[in-house]
XYZ file of C-alpha atoms in Angstrom:
589
model
C -1.327 34.188 2.353
C 2.175 33.214 3.275
C 4.736 34.484 0.295
C 7.320 32.649 1.899
C 5.151 29.274 1.565
C 4.353 30.076 -2.194
C 8.031 30.770 -2.516
C 8.964 27.534 -1.215
C 6.524 25.525 -3.331
C 7.676 27.378 -6.158
C 11.235 26.178 -5.475
C 10.229 22.955 -5.391
C 8.363 22.875 -8.941
C 11.765 24.944 -10.296
C 13.682 21.652 -9.140
C 11.380 18.997 -11.101
C 11.460 17.960 -14.606
C 8.290 16.518 -15.954
C 5.509 18.089 -14.031
C 2.587 19.521 -15.702
C 1.201 22.891 -14.927
C -2.185 23.845 -16.176
C -3.098 27.765 -15.962
C -5.710 28.147 -12.953
C -9.251 27.938 -14.877
C -7.944 26.476 -17.753
C -9.040 23.049 -16.727
C -11.171 21.512 -14.048
C -8.921 20.920 -10.885
C -8.161 17.990 -9.097
C -5.936 18.074 -5.923
C -4.078 14.531 -5.739
C -2.568 13.996 -1.996
C 0.094 11.937 -0.910
C -0.802 12.079 3.206
C 2.939 12.135 4.074
C 5.768 14.430 3.256
C 6.803 15.122 -0.144
C 10.396 13.332 -0.112
C 8.200 10.032 0.759
C 5.486 10.598 -1.479
C 7.344 11.366 -4.651
C 8.912 7.828 -3.988
C 5.360 6.406 -4.712
C 5.408 5.194 -8.294
C 1.392 4.697 -7.931
C 0.909 8.244 -7.245
C 2.821 9.099 -10.428
C 0.871 6.959 -12.329
C -2.387 8.342 -11.263
C -1.069 11.818 -11.846
C -0.218 11.133 -15.423
C -3.574 9.638 -16.282
C -5.482 12.223 -14.964
C -3.304 14.803 -16.583
C -3.733 12.947 -19.955
C -7.387 13.944 -20.360
C -8.367 17.290 -21.893
C -10.586 18.418 -18.976
C -8.745 17.952 -15.954
C -5.747 19.455 -14.232
C -4.078 17.194 -11.662
C -1.953 18.830 -9.125
C -0.110 17.620 -6.388
C -0.260 18.156 -2.320
C 1.995 16.720 0.414
C 2.203 16.867 4.279
C 3.993 20.023 5.013
C 7.094 19.309 7.494
C 7.211 20.642 11.079
C 8.168 23.977 10.143
C 6.305 24.717 7.223
C 3.008 23.389 9.201
C 3.779 25.999 11.877
C 3.937 28.766 9.227
C 0.447 27.746 7.629
C -0.921 27.748 11.099
C 0.532 30.996 12.129
C -0.575 33.031 8.892
C -4.003 31.422 8.465
C -2.563 30.218 5.178
C -4.790 27.011 3.633
C -2.621 24.257 2.424
C -1.705 25.099 -1.288
C -0.844 22.839 -4.313
C 2.657 22.508 -5.867
C 1.487 23.344 -9.476
C -0.278 26.538 -9.140
C 0.227 27.013 -5.240
C -3.824 27.302 -5.092
C -5.489 26.623 -1.753
C -6.925 22.916 -1.285
C -10.493 24.115 -0.526
C -10.757 25.673 -4.335
C -10.359 22.128 -5.583
C -13.656 20.485 -6.636
C -12.032 17.049 -6.446
C -9.474 16.209 -3.750
C -7.791 12.474 -4.379
C -5.671 10.781 -1.620
C -3.419 7.940 -2.432
C -3.161 5.752 0.809
C -0.590 3.013 1.102
C 0.080 3.137 5.176
C -2.279 3.025 7.873
C -0.519 5.916 10.079
C -0.997 8.362 7.360
C -4.454 8.244 8.455
C -3.820 10.943 10.916
C -2.479 13.062 8.429
C -5.311 12.645 6.102
C -7.443 14.687 9.101
C -4.779 17.113 9.474
C -4.316 18.256 5.405
C -8.072 18.272 5.507
C -8.146 20.558 8.434
C -5.157 22.914 7.445
C -6.813 23.053 3.489
C -9.841 24.485 5.240
C -12.212 21.613 3.999
C -15.241 20.078 5.851
C -13.752 17.212 7.829
C -16.604 15.091 7.966
C -18.285 13.777 4.680
C -21.778 14.110 6.234
C -21.047 18.242 6.914
C -20.227 18.781 3.406
C -22.861 20.721 1.082
C -23.474 21.139 -2.492
C -20.173 23.114 -3.507
C -18.004 21.211 -1.384
C -15.029 19.309 -2.747
C -15.689 15.570 -3.326
C -13.046 13.617 -1.357
C -11.921 10.506 -2.988
C -9.298 7.897 -1.812
C -7.568 4.750 -3.614
C -4.445 2.845 -3.014
C -3.949 -0.326 -1.183
C -5.204 0.713 2.405
C -8.725 2.029 0.600
C -9.091 -1.330 -1.220
C -8.744 -3.729 1.771
C -10.461 -1.814 4.367
C -11.717 1.564 3.867
C -14.084 1.616 6.772
C -12.086 3.666 9.773
C -11.851 6.280 6.981
C -15.638 6.403 5.845
C -16.389 9.470 8.598
C -14.305 11.628 6.143
C -14.225 10.246 2.507
C -16.925 10.603 0.551
C -15.816 7.954 -2.521
C -13.447 4.959 -2.506
C -11.594 3.465 -5.136
C -11.810 -0.488 -4.797
C -8.400 -1.835 -6.631
C -6.116 -0.477 -9.317
C -7.109 2.964 -10.381
C -5.489 3.543 -14.004
C -9.123 2.883 -15.869
C -11.489 3.468 -12.995
C -10.462 7.092 -12.604
C -11.721 8.033 -16.128
C -15.007 6.451 -15.501
C -15.205 8.218 -12.448
C -14.428 11.719 -14.013
C -16.420 11.245 -16.999
C -19.616 10.289 -14.670
C -18.846 13.218 -12.270
C -18.476 15.818 -15.167
C -21.679 14.291 -16.340
C -23.523 14.932 -13.225
C -22.342 18.111 -12.742
C -23.664 19.148 -16.352
C -26.803 17.709 -15.080
C -26.781 20.056 -12.108
C -27.198 17.059 -9.731
C -27.132 17.713 -5.952
C -24.297 16.427 -4.023
C -26.449 13.331 -2.808
C -27.380 12.353 -6.323
C -24.042 12.964 -7.287
C -22.431 10.819 -5.133
C -25.368 8.148 -5.954
C -24.306 8.263 -9.594
C -20.612 7.535 -8.579
C -21.859 4.824 -6.641
C -22.986 2.655 -9.331
C -19.437 2.246 -10.991
C -17.750 -0.982 -10.520
C -14.983 -0.683 -8.497
C -16.563 2.304 -6.828
C -17.454 2.099 -3.016
C -19.491 5.254 -1.352
C -19.954 4.455 2.429
C -23.111 6.524 2.688
C -25.224 4.236 0.781
C -24.041 1.271 2.811
C -24.845 1.080 6.780
C -23.466 -0.880 9.625
C -25.238 -2.304 12.440
C -23.575 -3.829 15.422
C -24.264 -6.447 18.010
C -23.726 -5.408 21.818
C -20.589 -7.126 21.644
C -18.970 -4.619 18.885
C -19.348 -7.015 16.136
C -21.292 -6.065 13.030
C -24.534 -7.511 12.938
C -25.246 -6.624 9.440
C -24.365 -4.316 6.544
C -27.268 -3.127 4.197
C -27.718 -0.609 1.332
C -29.307 2.500 0.872
C -30.646 3.133 -2.345
C -29.957 1.434 -5.762
C -26.253 0.837 -5.059
C -24.609 -2.594 -5.592
C -24.529 -5.396 -2.900
C -20.904 -5.888 -3.311
C -18.156 -3.782 -4.776
C -15.985 -5.430 -7.085
C -12.254 -4.973 -7.273
C -10.901 -3.462 -10.166
C -7.815 -4.626 -11.849
C -5.775 -3.708 -14.657
C -6.022 -6.952 -17.482
C -3.646 -5.775 -19.664
C -0.532 -3.535 -18.460
C 1.104 -2.570 -21.408
C -1.777 -0.250 -22.303
C -1.103 1.598 -19.314
C 2.517 3.448 -18.342
C 3.592 2.709 -15.178
C 7.096 4.878 -14.955
C 8.684 7.774 -13.428
C 6.742 10.778 -14.488
C 8.117 13.666 -12.471
C 12.109 13.537 -11.843
C 13.166 15.161 -8.597
C 16.346 14.999 -6.511
C 14.235 15.544 -3.608
C 13.138 12.137 -3.042
C 14.305 8.964 -1.806
C 14.874 7.511 -5.163
C 16.434 10.619 -6.642
C 18.863 8.585 -8.760
C 16.517 5.943 -10.034
C 14.063 6.230 -12.919
C 11.020 3.814 -11.441
C 9.709 0.976 -14.100
C 6.942 -1.504 -13.219
C 7.897 -4.639 -14.456
C 5.254 -6.829 -12.759
C 2.029 -6.146 -10.825
C 0.219 -8.953 -8.708
C 1.809 -11.913 -7.126
C 0.879 -15.414 -7.335
C 3.113 -16.741 -4.432
C 0.259 -17.309 -1.781
C 2.484 -16.045 0.950
C -0.683 -16.028 3.844
C 0.127 -13.028 5.703
C 0.525 -10.819 2.523
C -2.435 -8.422 1.680
C -1.113 -7.396 -1.639
C -0.773 -10.688 -2.646
C -4.286 -11.333 -2.234
C -5.490 -8.137 -3.343
C -3.818 -7.502 -6.257
C -3.965 -10.939 -7.613
C -3.954 -12.190 -10.272
C -0.197 -12.109 -11.214
C 0.651 -9.849 -14.555
C 3.787 -8.886 -16.309
C 4.855 -6.289 -18.626
C 6.241 -7.167 -22.105
C 10.149 -6.707 -22.347
C 9.619 -4.545 -25.024
C 7.363 -2.350 -22.913
C 9.750 -2.204 -20.156
C 12.762 -1.497 -22.656
C 10.882 1.489 -23.874
C 11.056 2.702 -20.450
C 14.618 2.102 -19.976
C 15.405 4.156 -23.122
C 13.363 7.043 -21.061
C 15.588 6.704 -18.267
C 18.992 6.622 -20.491
C 17.894 10.053 -22.063
C 17.995 11.367 -18.148
C 21.345 9.495 -17.418
C 19.488 7.755 -14.690
C 19.766 4.246 -13.116
C 16.703 2.037 -13.401
C 14.536 1.052 -10.506
C 12.918 -2.353 -11.403
C 9.427 -2.062 -9.576
C 7.122 -4.868 -8.797
C 6.432 -7.712 -5.924
C 9.109 -9.851 -6.447
C 11.352 -8.750 -9.357
C 13.601 -11.789 -9.334
C 10.341 -13.707 -10.827
C 10.087 -11.879 -13.842
C 9.963 -14.404 -17.056
C 12.649 -12.396 -18.783
C 14.877 -11.012 -15.980
C 18.230 -12.186 -17.376
C 17.287 -10.859 -20.472
C 16.314 -7.697 -19.236
C 19.403 -7.221 -17.038
C 21.551 -8.037 -20.074
C 19.877 -5.470 -22.028
C 20.246 -2.892 -19.375
C 24.077 -3.491 -18.325
C 24.539 -3.733 -22.452
C 23.229 0.003 -22.746
C 25.991 1.144 -19.606
C 23.033 1.600 -17.317
C 23.008 0.725 -13.640
C 19.706 -0.989 -12.007
C 18.202 -1.229 -8.970
C 15.282 -3.647 -7.832
C 12.291 -3.115 -5.247
C 12.166 -6.970 -4.176
C 13.815 -10.086 -4.467
C 13.337 -14.013 -3.752
C 15.707 -16.161 -2.843
C 14.500 -18.872 -4.574
C 14.270 -17.038 -8.186
C 17.824 -15.202 -7.852
C 19.808 -15.454 -10.840
C 23.409 -15.045 -11.370
C 22.598 -12.332 -14.192
C 20.436 -10.429 -11.648
C 22.832 -10.545 -9.135
C 25.887 -9.640 -11.462
C 23.804 -6.600 -13.025
C 23.193 -5.114 -9.148
C 26.955 -5.689 -8.268
C 27.928 -3.825 -11.466
C 25.465 -1.246 -10.650
C 27.322 -0.639 -7.293
C 24.981 -2.386 -4.922
C 26.307 -3.403 -1.598
C 23.483 -5.058 0.059
C 21.253 -7.824 -1.135
C 18.042 -7.851 0.584
C 16.011 -10.836 1.147
C 12.906 -11.669 2.937
C 12.566 -15.071 4.788
C 9.888 -13.649 7.023
C 10.717 -16.731 9.546
C 13.758 -18.475 10.548
C 12.476 -22.141 11.254
C 11.262 -24.190 8.244
C 8.037 -25.161 10.022
C 6.965 -21.553 10.333
C 7.900 -20.711 6.566
C 5.458 -23.608 5.817
C 2.928 -21.783 8.001
C 2.859 -18.483 6.189
C 3.388 -20.431 2.921
C 7.117 -18.344 2.141
C 8.230 -21.133 0.374
C 11.814 -20.319 0.803
C 14.479 -22.599 2.213
C 17.936 -22.250 4.328
C 19.502 -23.799 0.862
C 17.675 -21.051 -1.232
C 19.137 -18.306 1.314
C 22.587 -19.695 1.009
C 22.865 -19.794 -2.717
C 21.758 -16.388 -2.938
C 24.165 -15.142 -0.136
C 27.121 -17.101 -1.866
C 26.105 -15.552 -5.487
C 25.959 -11.943 -3.800
C 29.343 -12.737 -2.132
C 31.176 -14.003 -5.326
C 29.634 -10.771 -7.301
C 31.256 -8.747 -4.650
C 27.951 -7.578 -3.020
C 29.181 -7.902 0.842
C 26.092 -7.017 2.978
C 22.850 -8.953 3.392
C 19.928 -7.775 4.854
C 16.952 -10.010 6.004
C 13.411 -9.048 6.718
C 11.951 -11.222 9.603
C 8.597 -11.047 11.191
C 7.686 -12.154 14.860
C 4.547 -12.736 16.545
C 3.254 -14.716 13.277
C 0.274 -17.140 13.745
C 1.237 -20.203 15.695
C 4.450 -19.100 16.612
C 6.397 -20.628 20.001
C 9.727 -19.658 21.296
C 11.582 -22.009 19.248
C 10.882 -20.110 16.280
C 12.308 -16.639 18.012
C 15.546 -19.024 19.268
C 15.896 -19.731 15.263
C 16.178 -16.441 14.398
C 19.320 -15.934 16.733
C 20.365 -19.150 15.358
C 19.485 -18.450 11.767
C 21.909 -14.955 11.859
C 24.844 -16.666 13.714
C 24.799 -19.240 10.920
C 24.607 -16.875 7.968
C 27.019 -14.376 9.272
C 29.534 -17.355 9.454
C 28.375 -18.693 6.186
C 29.447 -14.858 4.756
C 32.520 -15.105 6.333
C 33.234 -18.401 4.807
C 32.604 -17.056 1.350
C 35.163 -14.419 1.604
C 32.617 -11.708 2.808
C 33.085 -9.395 5.714
C 30.020 -7.417 5.440
C 27.329 -6.476 7.800
C 24.206 -8.815 8.030
C 21.117 -6.726 9.053
C 18.046 -8.008 10.375
C 15.029 -5.882 9.873
C 12.653 -7.298 12.254
C 8.642 -6.103 12.311
C 5.768 -7.166 14.529
C 3.459 -9.113 12.238
C -0.177 -7.430 11.658
C -2.768 -9.379 10.640
C -4.723 -7.927 7.272
C -7.977 -8.176 5.747
C -8.281 -10.511 2.840
C -5.969 -13.044 4.172
C -5.926 -16.125 5.531
C -4.996 -14.545 8.722
C -7.314 -12.053 9.013
C -9.575 -13.949 11.591
C -6.274 -14.457 14.007
C -5.487 -12.348 16.824
C -2.349 -10.320 16.977
C 0.504 -11.232 19.333
C 0.504 -9.405 22.665
C 2.497 -6.235 22.807
C 4.413 -7.706 25.881
C 5.069 -10.803 24.447
C 6.661 -9.623 21.104
C 8.644 -6.915 23.539
C 9.928 -10.019 25.464
C 10.753 -11.988 22.191
C 12.587 -8.448 20.757
C 14.400 -8.670 24.058
C 15.672 -11.874 23.620
C 16.910 -11.332 20.203
C 18.889 -8.321 21.334
C 20.620 -10.025 23.977
C 21.347 -13.094 22.272
C 22.781 -11.420 19.332
C 24.588 -8.054 21.277
C 28.090 -9.648 21.305
C 27.941 -11.076 17.672
C 30.045 -9.060 15.463
C 28.826 -7.800 11.935
C 25.076 -8.407 13.129
C 22.681 -5.632 13.668
C 19.133 -5.305 14.348
C 16.591 -2.951 12.968
C 13.226 -2.980 14.971
C 10.113 -0.972 14.356
C 8.470 0.269 17.168
C 5.835 -2.258 18.566
C 3.842 0.592 19.845
C 3.237 2.076 16.161
C 2.889 -1.314 15.100
C -0.391 -2.127 17.389
C -1.931 1.107 16.197
C -1.436 -0.083 12.665
C -3.093 -3.513 13.953
C -6.232 -1.361 15.207
C -6.876 0.481 11.816
C -6.169 -2.375 9.678
C -8.830 -4.287 10.942
C -11.071 -1.781 12.215
C -14.527 -0.493 11.531
C -16.214 2.587 10.776
C -16.521 3.465 14.642
C -12.536 4.464 14.141
C -13.443 7.643 12.592
C -14.601 9.436 15.714
C -11.649 7.753 17.424
C -9.410 9.094 14.831
C -11.127 12.621 14.980
C -10.312 12.822 18.683
C -6.940 11.681 18.398
C -6.237 14.420 15.986
C -7.665 17.175 17.926
C -5.901 16.124 21.029
C -2.225 16.071 19.255
C -2.390 13.066 16.930
C -1.449 9.193 16.841
C 0.189 9.401 20.179
C -3.172 10.106 21.459
C -4.987 7.144 19.746
C -5.358 4.898 22.745
C -6.663 7.905 24.892
C -9.019 8.549 22.063
C -10.190 4.775 22.148
C -10.876 4.913 26.114
C -12.882 8.026 25.444
C -14.917 6.664 23.181
C -15.662 3.611 25.201
C -13.800 1.161 22.575
C -11.475 -1.644 23.625
C -7.977 -2.467 21.533
C -8.464 -6.007 22.973
C -11.444 -5.960 20.362
C -9.275 -5.356 17.573
C -6.264 -6.777 18.150
C -6.303 -10.119 20.426
C -9.577 -11.753 19.994
C -9.879 -14.550 17.424
C -12.515 -13.852 15.261
C -15.185 -16.894 14.309
C -15.053 -17.555 10.870
C -18.862 -16.789 10.405
C -18.487 -13.280 11.547
C -19.303 -10.553 9.490
C -16.285 -8.488 8.738
C -16.321 -4.541 8.480
C -15.067 -5.429 4.741
C -17.228 -7.742 3.930
C -19.332 -5.560 0.975
C -15.976 -5.202 -0.764
C -15.039 -8.319 -3.439
C -11.479 -9.272 -4.289
C -12.586 -11.952 -6.407
C -12.013 -14.731 -4.336
C -14.348 -18.140 -3.881
C -15.856 -17.437 -0.499
C -14.146 -20.722 1.094
C -10.792 -19.625 -0.158
C -9.282 -17.782 2.557
C -10.813 -20.224 5.065
C -9.153 -23.087 3.304
C -5.884 -21.412 3.228
C -5.877 -20.742 7.054
C -6.707 -24.560 7.639
C -3.760 -25.183 5.460
C -1.711 -22.956 7.633
C -2.577 -24.631 10.740
C -1.322 -27.800 9.541
C 1.845 -26.428 7.660
C 0.580 -27.842 4.017
C 2.369 -25.658 1.177
C 0.168 -24.107 -1.603
C 1.783 -24.058 -4.819
C 2.232 -20.630 -6.903
C -0.301 -19.399 -9.287
C 0.056 -21.278 -12.789
C -1.576 -20.513 -16.116
C -4.973 -22.408 -16.035
C -4.950 -22.651 -12.062
C -8.691 -21.734 -11.042
C -8.299 -22.553 -7.385
C -8.905 -19.338 -5.671
C -11.578 -18.198 -8.264
C -10.259 -14.986 -9.516
C -8.770 -16.544 -12.835
C -12.067 -18.911 -13.041
C -13.903 -15.828 -12.674
C -11.803 -14.509 -15.768
C -12.330 -17.728 -17.714
C -15.685 -17.248 -17.319
C -16.054 -13.788 -18.891
C -13.728 -14.917 -21.856
C -16.125 -17.818 -22.235
C -19.078 -15.507 -22.103
C -17.696 -12.986 -24.862
C -17.363 -16.000 -27.292
C -20.668 -17.274 -26.659
C -21.896 -13.571 -27.371
C -19.866 -13.445 -30.632
């Protein structure tokens, strides 16, 4: 056991405000893990929400664990010290329950490394009675858990604030009944929103596609996504304040969840539909907590400018003499009050996400943003004293051609000139990322653009904008994006690939591991999937009507616009199901 590592963790804990610490043995232990560094993980509001939810119980102590940095990792290995939690510095393997919050495909490699360093059996099939039960939740667990099924016992599908309590209740009941590990997992598998992959068998055709998915034992045929119907009933704000995080000056507050804009590339917009908002009073109660801590307010949500009472919220915050920041903005709903509040808070950059430059391609992806929206937003920002503009752009989108790439360069030059005409000498930044098709979107059946094609388009943009003053490009590594692309729509055969890659040294060996297991990256990346193909994630139900995504794909091909969600709309099926539930409830009464 390394005392140096224990002291490091104690130092981290001492710098925090709001952590909950129970004496070892006082409650049942639950190790909550974000499979990345502390700096990244403590910037994730979802992690803090679940941490608070578990600790609100009387029977469970939730402790956090993160991926150590390189120096600490080497010390763990050198001293043969198992990974330890922050709160009590207990070894990971001592915890009967271990939960991962997974938001990013590239963190899959860290999950295996954390389990290995924590002295926990890596493979779910090799765990026996007395070994920890490994749980995973978060966006990646919700939209496609299959690549991780070799390692994870239980997945939470959807939002976790309510189902985590049901899962813990059933787990403790099963322990009290002295159930075997298999029987206990079967008990958990019968909960709505809980997916236990050992009870679902995947068979494959000779070409590698899934032929059928069958159930083993009395478990649900499909796993329904869980979602919180009344946000105000659940707190969603900063729980632990620390300076050692990306948002060290901010007190994060969720104002809304889900999105009804129907952007066809966006997994979050589909998997977390329907859109819901918190009441203004609820948010202001959280703002007052931020005021006590002398923090700026960080408003979190899919599109903050879509919040119905955004102007009043900004007025209230600024009236208290407080600053604010936002997670996301839409150019078509930005208001002068919001821009003024951001400017008075010291914000120097306005970030917008047109995603594509041409009107045609924006119609394909159903973005709903026009050049006029961008111009108005930039004008408001310049007049308020925000000099810099950042635009998020994707390349390799479905049905994209070279004219769409040329339009990106032209748009950048045009916008920079427009900034100048508004008196702004600020920097225009284009953040450019390769498009990755995701499950449960209309583009889930489509191929990803070839890596060489994407690299050529990036080179064109770099060349076209190289001599343009005041314009910079920030480009994500295409190589990493293609690993993400494989994992995003992968099947459970990738578990062996992940294991081999980690044993070889990590993500950079992923392609080599694919070849060792005789799997082709083209199979996952570059083929167009037939609409009738059985997809690896097909047992999961996000609430859509079966034909909804196919219909949206057809509309994408012709550039037809789908209007945002409205009250009473039932076209995708989610709110139709909700209306049916409410009707049934009244019939019962």
